[in-house]
Amino acid sequence: GQQLNQSPQSMFIQEGEDVSMNCTSSSIFNTWLWYKQDPGEGPVLLIALYKAGELTSNGRLTAQFGITRKDSFLNISASIPSDVGIYFCAGRAQKLVFGQGTRLTINP
Amino acid sequence: EAQVTQNPRYLITVTGKKLTVTCSQNMNHEYMSWYRQDPGLGLRQIYYSMNVEVTDKGDVPEGYKVSRKEKRNFPLILESPSPNQTSLYFCASSPERGAYNEQFFGPGTRLTVL
């Protein structure tokens, strides 16, 4: 079945650093989504990507839909304490599949 | 306020004791879904419903039941819970099945089965 490999599983960074995470798959997806989950909350959509090669920004966040349609990355620039949380990628073909998540921890 | 609510938020129970986790949305969404979240596995879909009286299995349906008698409610039923169902559960809704980008998640229910 369709599976996503999300990496890294966890990140420990200093405030102000840039962050990069990615998801890869052996399957082709039509849509890539990036969610953030704050502690004790449900995931919230950050960015949605609909076309291969698409590059989309949302404030300090930038995500790209890989040209092969099998991968996507999310970058966060100049991290701040409220960026802490778990970030999930999700790809959609016939159904929506989630990555394992990247837990981001920031040292002030 | 547009939202998805779940109750209870936390539940500790024993093996075999039937339980229901409620989910309600006030956005008139057709599509609703249940997920479980486990460390290292991300979110996995349990069941989904495309509209009233229409439900279907997701990736991990074993041991769960759902019903969709009204558009706003989508309860998750564990007839005989087992310890491997200890997990964090999320309900989600969206205007239509195809609009995954508009999927709204509830706050989660942390279930422990002893």
PDB file of C-alpha atoms in Angstrom:
ATOM      1  CA  GLY A   1       0.000   0.000   0.000  1.00  0.00           C
ATOM      2  CA  GLN A   2       0.923   3.657  -0.087  1.00  0.00           C
ATOM      3  CA  GLN A   3       3.428   4.693   2.563  1.00  0.00           C
ATOM      4  CA  LEU A   4       5.232   7.885   3.414  1.00  0.00           C
ATOM      5  CA  ASN A   5       8.661   8.146   4.977  1.00  0.00           C
ATOM      6  CA  GLN A   6       9.056  11.365   6.898  1.00  0.00           C
ATOM      7  CA  SER A   7      12.415  12.543   8.167  1.00  0.00           C
ATOM      8  CA  PRO A   8      13.886  13.415  10.472  1.00  0.00           C
ATOM      9  CA  GLN A   9      11.789  11.872  13.242  1.00  0.00           C
ATOM     10  CA  SER A  10      12.928  14.557  15.660  1.00  0.00           C
ATOM     11  CA  MET A  11      14.922  17.767  15.636  1.00  0.00           C
ATOM     12  CA  PHE A  12      16.534  19.747  18.439  1.00  0.00           C
ATOM     13  CA  ILE A  13      17.539  23.234  17.334  1.00  0.00           C
ATOM     14  CA  GLN A  14      18.366  26.667  18.673  1.00  0.00           C
ATOM     15  CA  GLU A  15      15.899  29.498  18.363  1.00  0.00           C
ATOM     16  CA  GLY A  16      16.552  31.406  15.164  1.00  0.00           C
ATOM     17  CA  GLU A  17      17.809  28.442  13.175  1.00  0.00           C
ATOM     18  CA  ASP A  18      16.197  27.292   9.952  1.00  0.00           C
ATOM     19  CA  VAL A  19      14.450  23.908   9.833  1.00  0.00           C
ATOM     20  CA  SER A  20      14.024  21.479   6.975  1.00  0.00           C
ATOM     21  CA  MET A  21      12.032  18.251   6.875  1.00  0.00           C
ATOM     22  CA  ASN A  22      10.830  16.053   4.051  1.00  0.00           C
ATOM     23  CA  CYS A  23       8.602  13.205   3.034  1.00  0.00           C
ATOM     24  CA  THR A  24       9.246  10.617   0.370  1.00  0.00           C
ATOM     25  CA  SER A  25       7.250   7.793  -1.095  1.00  0.00           C
ATOM     26  CA  SER A  26       7.473   5.123  -3.744  1.00  0.00           C
ATOM     27  CA  SER A  27       3.948   6.124  -4.828  1.00  0.00           C
ATOM     28  CA  ILE A  28       2.782   9.147  -6.781  1.00  0.00           C
ATOM     29  CA  PHE A  29       0.488  11.623  -5.049  1.00  0.00           C
ATOM     30  CA  ASN A  30      -1.870  14.263  -6.429  1.00  0.00           C
ATOM     31  CA  THR A  31      -1.796  16.460  -3.360  1.00  0.00           C
ATOM     32  CA  TRP A  32       0.688  17.071  -0.587  1.00  0.00           C
ATOM     33  CA  LEU A  33      -0.351  18.573   2.726  1.00  0.00           C
ATOM     34  CA  TRP A  34       1.629  19.740   5.720  1.00  0.00           C
ATOM     35  CA  TYR A  35       0.053  19.834   9.203  1.00  0.00           C
ATOM     36  CA  LYS A  36       1.282  21.001  12.593  1.00  0.00           C
ATOM     37  CA  GLN A  37       0.145  19.493  15.873  1.00  0.00           C
ATOM     38  CA  ASP A  38       0.598  21.501  19.052  1.00  0.00           C
ATOM     39  CA  PRO A  39       0.793  19.609  22.344  1.00  0.00           C
ATOM     40  CA  GLY A  40      -2.671  18.492  23.426  1.00  0.00           C
ATOM     41  CA  GLU A  41      -4.311  19.578  20.189  1.00  0.00           C
ATOM     42  CA  GLY A  42      -5.327  18.116  16.874  1.00  0.00           C
ATOM     43  CA  PRO A  43      -3.352  18.708  13.651  1.00  0.00           C
ATOM     44  CA  VAL A  44      -3.898  22.001  11.865  1.00  0.00           C
ATOM     45  CA  LEU A  45      -3.297  22.463   8.145  1.00  0.00           C
ATOM     46  CA  LEU A  46      -0.307  24.674   7.304  1.00  0.00           C
ATOM     47  CA  ILE A  47       0.164  24.363   3.568  1.00  0.00           C
ATOM     48  CA  ALA A  48      -1.547  22.486   0.730  1.00  0.00           C
ATOM     49  CA  LEU A  49       0.223  21.711  -2.580  1.00  0.00           C
ATOM     50  CA  TYR A  50      -1.641  20.620  -5.699  1.00  0.00           C
ATOM     51  CA  LYS A  51       0.812  20.622  -8.627  1.00  0.00           C
ATOM     52  CA  ALA A  52       4.181  19.016  -9.219  1.00  0.00           C
ATOM     53  CA  GLY A  53       6.924  21.592  -8.764  1.00  0.00           C
ATOM     54  CA  GLU A  54       4.657  23.959  -6.843  1.00  0.00           C
ATOM     55  CA  LEU A  55       6.412  26.079  -4.232  1.00  0.00           C
ATOM     56  CA  THR A  56       4.155  27.727  -1.653  1.00  0.00           C
ATOM     57  CA  SER A  57       4.882  29.947   1.333  1.00  0.00           C
ATOM     58  CA  ASN A  58       2.901  30.720   4.453  1.00  0.00           C
ATOM     59  CA  GLY A  59       4.792  33.305   6.469  1.00  0.00           C
ATOM     60  CA  ARG A  60       8.099  31.744   7.533  1.00  0.00           C
ATOM     61  CA  LEU A  61       7.034  28.369   6.148  1.00  0.00           C
ATOM     62  CA  THR A  62       7.806  27.200   2.626  1.00  0.00           C
ATOM     63  CA  ALA A  63       6.800  23.869   1.122  1.00  0.00           C
ATOM     64  CA  GLN A  64       7.369  22.286  -2.263  1.00  0.00           C
ATOM     65  CA  PHE A  65       5.629  19.538  -4.214  1.00  0.00           C
ATOM     66  CA  GLY A  66       8.421  17.436  -5.712  1.00  0.00           C
ATOM     67  CA  ILE A  67       8.657  17.293  -9.478  1.00  0.00           C
ATOM     68  CA  THR A  68       8.427  13.488  -9.437  1.00  0.00           C
ATOM     69  CA  ARG A  69       5.231  13.759  -7.320  1.00  0.00           C
ATOM     70  CA  LYS A  70       6.811  11.332  -4.870  1.00  0.00           C
ATOM     71  CA  ASP A  71       8.217  13.780  -2.359  1.00  0.00           C
ATOM     72  CA  SER A  72       7.710  17.079  -0.596  1.00  0.00           C
ATOM     73  CA  PHE A  73       9.673  19.245   1.795  1.00  0.00           C
ATOM     74  CA  LEU A  74       8.824  21.843   4.410  1.00  0.00           C
ATOM     75  CA  ASN A  75      11.208  24.590   5.487  1.00  0.00           C
ATOM     76  CA  ILE A  76      10.795  26.888   8.470  1.00  0.00           C
ATOM     77  CA  SER A  77      12.993  29.941   8.548  1.00  0.00           C
ATOM     78  CA  ALA A  78      14.200  31.749  11.685  1.00  0.00           C
ATOM     79  CA  SER A  79      12.487  29.392  14.128  1.00  0.00           C
ATOM     80  CA  ILE A  80      10.715  30.789  17.198  1.00  0.00           C
ATOM     81  CA  PRO A  81       9.531  29.022  20.365  1.00  0.00           C
ATOM     82  CA  SER A  82       5.928  28.679  19.138  1.00  0.00           C
ATOM     83  CA  ASP A  83       7.158  26.529  16.238  1.00  0.00           C
ATOM     84  CA  VAL A  84       7.542  23.659  18.717  1.00  0.00           C
ATOM     85  CA  GLY A  85       5.290  20.725  17.919  1.00  0.00           C
ATOM     86  CA  ILE A  86       4.909  17.742  15.643  1.00  0.00           C
ATOM     87  CA  TYR A  87       4.799  18.315  11.892  1.00  0.00           C
ATOM     88  CA  PHE A  88       3.051  15.812   9.637  1.00  0.00           C
ATOM     89  CA  CYS A  89       3.136  15.464   5.911  1.00  0.00           C
ATOM     90  CA  ALA A  90       0.213  13.831   4.145  1.00  0.00           C
ATOM     91  CA  GLY A  91      -0.133  12.713   0.558  1.00  0.00           C
ATOM     92  CA  ARG A  92      -3.327  12.057  -1.301  1.00  0.00           C
ATOM     93  CA  ALA A  93      -3.958   9.788  -4.259  1.00  0.00           C
ATOM     94  CA  GLN A  94      -6.983   7.517  -3.836  1.00  0.00           C
ATOM     95  CA  LYS A  95      -6.808   8.144  -0.104  1.00  0.00           C
ATOM     96  CA  LEU A  96      -4.960  10.331   2.352  1.00  0.00           C
ATOM     97  CA  VAL A  97      -1.796   8.881   3.895  1.00  0.00           C
ATOM     98  CA  PHE A  98       0.121  10.504   6.753  1.00  0.00           C
ATOM     99  CA  GLY A  99       3.824  10.476   7.478  1.00  0.00           C
ATOM    100  CA  GLN A 100       5.153   9.431  10.878  1.00  0.00           C
ATOM    101  CA  GLY A 101       5.710  13.016  12.006  1.00  0.00           C
ATOM    102  CA  THR A 102       8.723  15.191  12.854  1.00  0.00           C
ATOM    103  CA  ARG A 103       8.927  16.379  16.458  1.00  0.00           C
ATOM    104  CA  LEU A 104      10.529  19.821  16.644  1.00  0.00           C
ATOM    105  CA  THR A 105      12.100  21.021  19.892  1.00  0.00           C
ATOM    106  CA  ILE A 106      13.596  24.496  20.194  1.00  0.00           C
ATOM    107  CA  ASN A 107      16.129  25.608  22.767  1.00  0.00           C
ATOM    108  CA  PRO A 108      15.720  29.291  23.569  1.00  0.00           C
TER     109      PRO A 108
ATOM    110  CA  GLU B   1     -17.127  29.105  16.466  1.00  0.00           C
ATOM    111  CA  ALA B   2     -16.569  26.421  13.815  1.00  0.00           C
ATOM    112  CA  GLN B   3     -15.159  23.356  15.512  1.00  0.00           C
ATOM    113  CA  VAL B   4     -14.970  19.621  15.954  1.00  0.00           C
ATOM    114  CA  THR B   5     -15.546  18.463  19.518  1.00  0.00           C
ATOM    115  CA  GLN B   6     -14.715  15.118  21.069  1.00  0.00           C
ATOM    116  CA  ASN B   7     -15.658  13.620  24.398  1.00  0.00           C
ATOM    117  CA  PRO B   8     -14.174  12.493  26.593  1.00  0.00           C
ATOM    118  CA  ARG B   9     -10.705  14.016  26.177  1.00  0.00           C
ATOM    119  CA  TYR B  10      -9.159  11.401  28.447  1.00  0.00           C
ATOM    120  CA  LEU B  11     -10.384   7.915  29.307  1.00  0.00           C
ATOM    121  CA  ILE B  12      -8.888   5.050  31.274  1.00  0.00           C
ATOM    122  CA  THR B  13     -10.816   1.801  31.089  1.00  0.00           C
ATOM    123  CA  VAL B  14     -10.377  -1.941  31.444  1.00  0.00           C
ATOM    124  CA  THR B  15     -10.264  -4.685  28.858  1.00  0.00           C
ATOM    125  CA  GLY B  16     -13.681  -5.686  27.579  1.00  0.00           C
ATOM    126  CA  LYS B  17     -15.700  -2.767  28.905  1.00  0.00           C
ATOM    127  CA  LYS B  18     -17.635  -1.200  26.024  1.00  0.00           C
ATOM    128  CA  LEU B  19     -17.029   2.477  25.446  1.00  0.00           C
ATOM    129  CA  THR B  20     -18.068   5.229  23.059  1.00  0.00           C
ATOM    130  CA  VAL B  21     -16.118   8.324  22.071  1.00  0.00           C
ATOM    131  CA  THR B  22     -18.372  11.032  20.699  1.00  0.00           C
ATOM    132  CA  CYS B  23     -17.528  13.422  17.883  1.00  0.00           C
ATOM    133  CA  SER B  24     -19.582  16.375  16.786  1.00  0.00           C
ATOM    134  CA  GLN B  25     -19.035  19.112  14.198  1.00  0.00           C
ATOM    135  CA  ASN B  26     -20.999  22.315  13.692  1.00  0.00           C
ATOM    136  CA  MET B  27     -19.862  23.108  10.140  1.00  0.00           C
ATOM    137  CA  ASN B  28     -22.465  21.033   8.259  1.00  0.00           C
ATOM    138  CA  HIS B  29     -19.667  18.898   6.790  1.00  0.00           C
ATOM    139  CA  GLU B  30     -20.569  15.777   4.824  1.00  0.00           C
ATOM    140  CA  TYR B  31     -17.313  13.924   5.388  1.00  0.00           C
ATOM    141  CA  MET B  32     -16.163  12.726   8.808  1.00  0.00           C
ATOM    142  CA  SER B  33     -13.359  10.424   9.799  1.00  0.00           C
ATOM    143  CA  TRP B  34     -11.655   8.784  12.767  1.00  0.00           C
ATOM    144  CA  TYR B  35      -7.896   8.382  13.121  1.00  0.00           C
ATOM    145  CA  ARG B  36      -5.614   6.894  15.714  1.00  0.00           C
ATOM    146  CA  GLN B  37      -2.174   8.313  16.380  1.00  0.00           C
ATOM    147  CA  ASP B  38       0.606   6.107  17.675  1.00  0.00           C
ATOM    148  CA  PRO B  39       4.296   6.985  18.158  1.00  0.00           C
ATOM    149  CA  GLY B  40       6.301   6.364  15.009  1.00  0.00           C
ATOM    150  CA  LEU B  41       3.203   5.516  12.965  1.00  0.00           C
ATOM    151  CA  GLY B  42       1.626   8.900  12.348  1.00  0.00           C
ATOM    152  CA  LEU B  43      -2.139   9.042  11.883  1.00  0.00           C
ATOM    153  CA  ARG B  44      -3.960   6.000  10.571  1.00  0.00           C
ATOM    154  CA  GLN B  45      -7.552   6.104   9.452  1.00  0.00           C
ATOM    155  CA  ILE B  46      -9.995   3.829  11.292  1.00  0.00           C
ATOM    156  CA  TYR B  47     -13.349   4.567   9.640  1.00  0.00           C
ATOM    157  CA  TYR B  48     -14.835   7.309   7.552  1.00  0.00           C
ATOM    158  CA  SER B  49     -18.273   8.496   6.531  1.00  0.00           C
ATOM    159  CA  MET B  50     -19.124  10.317   3.338  1.00  0.00           C
ATOM    160  CA  ASN B  51     -22.596  11.263   4.527  1.00  0.00           C
ATOM    161  CA  VAL B  52     -25.466  10.231   6.801  1.00  0.00           C
ATOM    162  CA  GLU B  53     -25.889   6.451   6.934  1.00  0.00           C
ATOM    163  CA  VAL B  54     -22.775   5.960   4.748  1.00  0.00           C
ATOM    164  CA  THR B  55     -19.700   4.569   6.512  1.00  0.00           C
ATOM    165  CA  ASP B  56     -16.670   2.641   5.329  1.00  0.00           C
ATOM    166  CA  LYS B  57     -13.518   1.058   6.699  1.00  0.00           C
ATOM    167  CA  GLY B  58     -10.222   2.855   6.740  1.00  0.00           C
ATOM    168  CA  ASP B  59      -6.810   1.269   7.192  1.00  0.00           C
ATOM    169  CA  VAL B  60      -7.196  -0.086  10.741  1.00  0.00           C
ATOM    170  CA  PRO B  61     -10.906  -0.820  11.372  1.00  0.00           C
ATOM    171  CA  GLU B  62     -10.572  -4.031  13.417  1.00  0.00           C
ATOM    172  CA  GLY B  63     -12.090  -3.705  16.894  1.00  0.00           C
ATOM    173  CA  TYR B  64     -14.014  -0.520  16.115  1.00  0.00           C
ATOM    174  CA  LYS B  65     -17.526   0.413  15.016  1.00  0.00           C
ATOM    175  CA  VAL B  66     -19.006   3.713  13.941  1.00  0.00           C
ATOM    176  CA  SER B  67     -22.412   5.109  13.125  1.00  0.00           C
ATOM    177  CA  ARG B  68     -23.634   8.177  11.243  1.00  0.00           C
ATOM    178  CA  LYS B  69     -27.295   8.709  12.076  1.00  0.00           C
ATOM    179  CA  GLU B  70     -27.030  12.479  11.947  1.00  0.00           C
ATOM    180  CA  LYS B  71     -24.801  14.688   9.860  1.00  0.00           C
ATOM    181  CA  ARG B  72     -23.129  16.381  12.813  1.00  0.00           C
ATOM    182  CA  ASN B  73     -22.288  13.303  14.916  1.00  0.00           C
ATOM    183  CA  PHE B  74     -19.915  10.411  14.248  1.00  0.00           C
ATOM    184  CA  PRO B  75     -19.346   8.316  17.390  1.00  0.00           C
ATOM    185  CA  LEU B  76     -16.561   5.742  17.635  1.00  0.00           C
ATOM    186  CA  ILE B  77     -17.542   2.558  19.475  1.00  0.00           C
ATOM    187  CA  LEU B  78     -15.214   0.003  21.014  1.00  0.00           C
ATOM    188  CA  GLU B  79     -17.385  -2.995  21.862  1.00  0.00           C
ATOM    189  CA  SER B  80     -14.655  -4.891  23.716  1.00  0.00           C
ATOM    190  CA  PRO B  81     -11.557  -2.725  24.111  1.00  0.00           C
ATOM    191  CA  SER B  82      -8.147  -4.342  24.325  1.00  0.00           C
ATOM    192  CA  PRO B  83      -4.781  -2.914  25.459  1.00  0.00           C
ATOM    193  CA  ASN B  84      -3.570  -2.578  21.855  1.00  0.00           C
ATOM    194  CA  GLN B  85      -6.282   0.036  21.366  1.00  0.00           C
ATOM    195  CA  THR B  86      -4.529   2.325  23.816  1.00  0.00           C
ATOM    196  CA  SER B  87      -3.882   5.337  21.631  1.00  0.00           C
ATOM    197  CA  LEU B  88      -4.656   8.967  20.853  1.00  0.00           C
ATOM    198  CA  TYR B  89      -7.800   9.264  18.743  1.00  0.00           C
ATOM    199  CA  PHE B  90      -8.764  12.119  16.459  1.00  0.00           C
ATOM    200  CA  CYS B  91     -12.033  12.867  14.742  1.00  0.00           C
ATOM    201  CA  ALA B  92     -11.941  15.037  11.621  1.00  0.00           C
ATOM    202  CA  SER B  93     -14.455  16.543   9.213  1.00  0.00           C
ATOM    203  CA  SER B  94     -14.391  18.229   5.823  1.00  0.00           C
ATOM    204  CA  PRO B  95     -16.988  19.671   3.442  1.00  0.00           C
ATOM    205  CA  GLU B  96     -16.562  16.774   1.023  1.00  0.00           C
ATOM    206  CA  ARG B  97     -14.390  13.714   0.680  1.00  0.00           C
ATOM    207  CA  GLY B  98     -12.279  15.258  -2.016  1.00  0.00           C
ATOM    208  CA  ALA B  99     -11.488  18.377  -0.015  1.00  0.00           C
ATOM    209  CA  TYR B 100      -8.889  16.870   2.303  1.00  0.00           C
ATOM    210  CA  ASN B 101      -7.177  20.235   2.461  1.00  0.00           C
ATOM    211  CA  GLU B 102     -10.132  21.497   4.440  1.00  0.00           C
ATOM    212  CA  GLN B 103     -10.085  18.657   6.973  1.00  0.00           C
ATOM    213  CA  PHE B 104     -10.633  19.996  10.494  1.00  0.00           C
ATOM    214  CA  PHE B 105      -9.417  17.905  13.399  1.00  0.00           C
ATOM    215  CA  GLY B 106     -10.866  17.658  16.884  1.00  0.00           C
ATOM    216  CA  PRO B 107      -8.678  18.078  19.988  1.00  0.00           C
ATOM    217  CA  GLY B 108      -8.127  14.359  20.472  1.00  0.00           C
ATOM    218  CA  THR B 109      -9.127  11.666  22.981  1.00  0.00           C
ATOM    219  CA  ARG B 110      -6.387   9.873  24.851  1.00  0.00           C
ATOM    220  CA  LEU B 111      -7.565   6.333  25.628  1.00  0.00           C
ATOM    221  CA  THR B 112      -5.804   3.894  27.927  1.00  0.00           C
ATOM    222  CA  VAL B 113      -7.050   0.300  28.093  1.00  0.00           C
ATOM    223  CA  LEU B 114      -5.711  -1.653  31.054  1.00  0.00           C
TER     224      LEU B 114
END
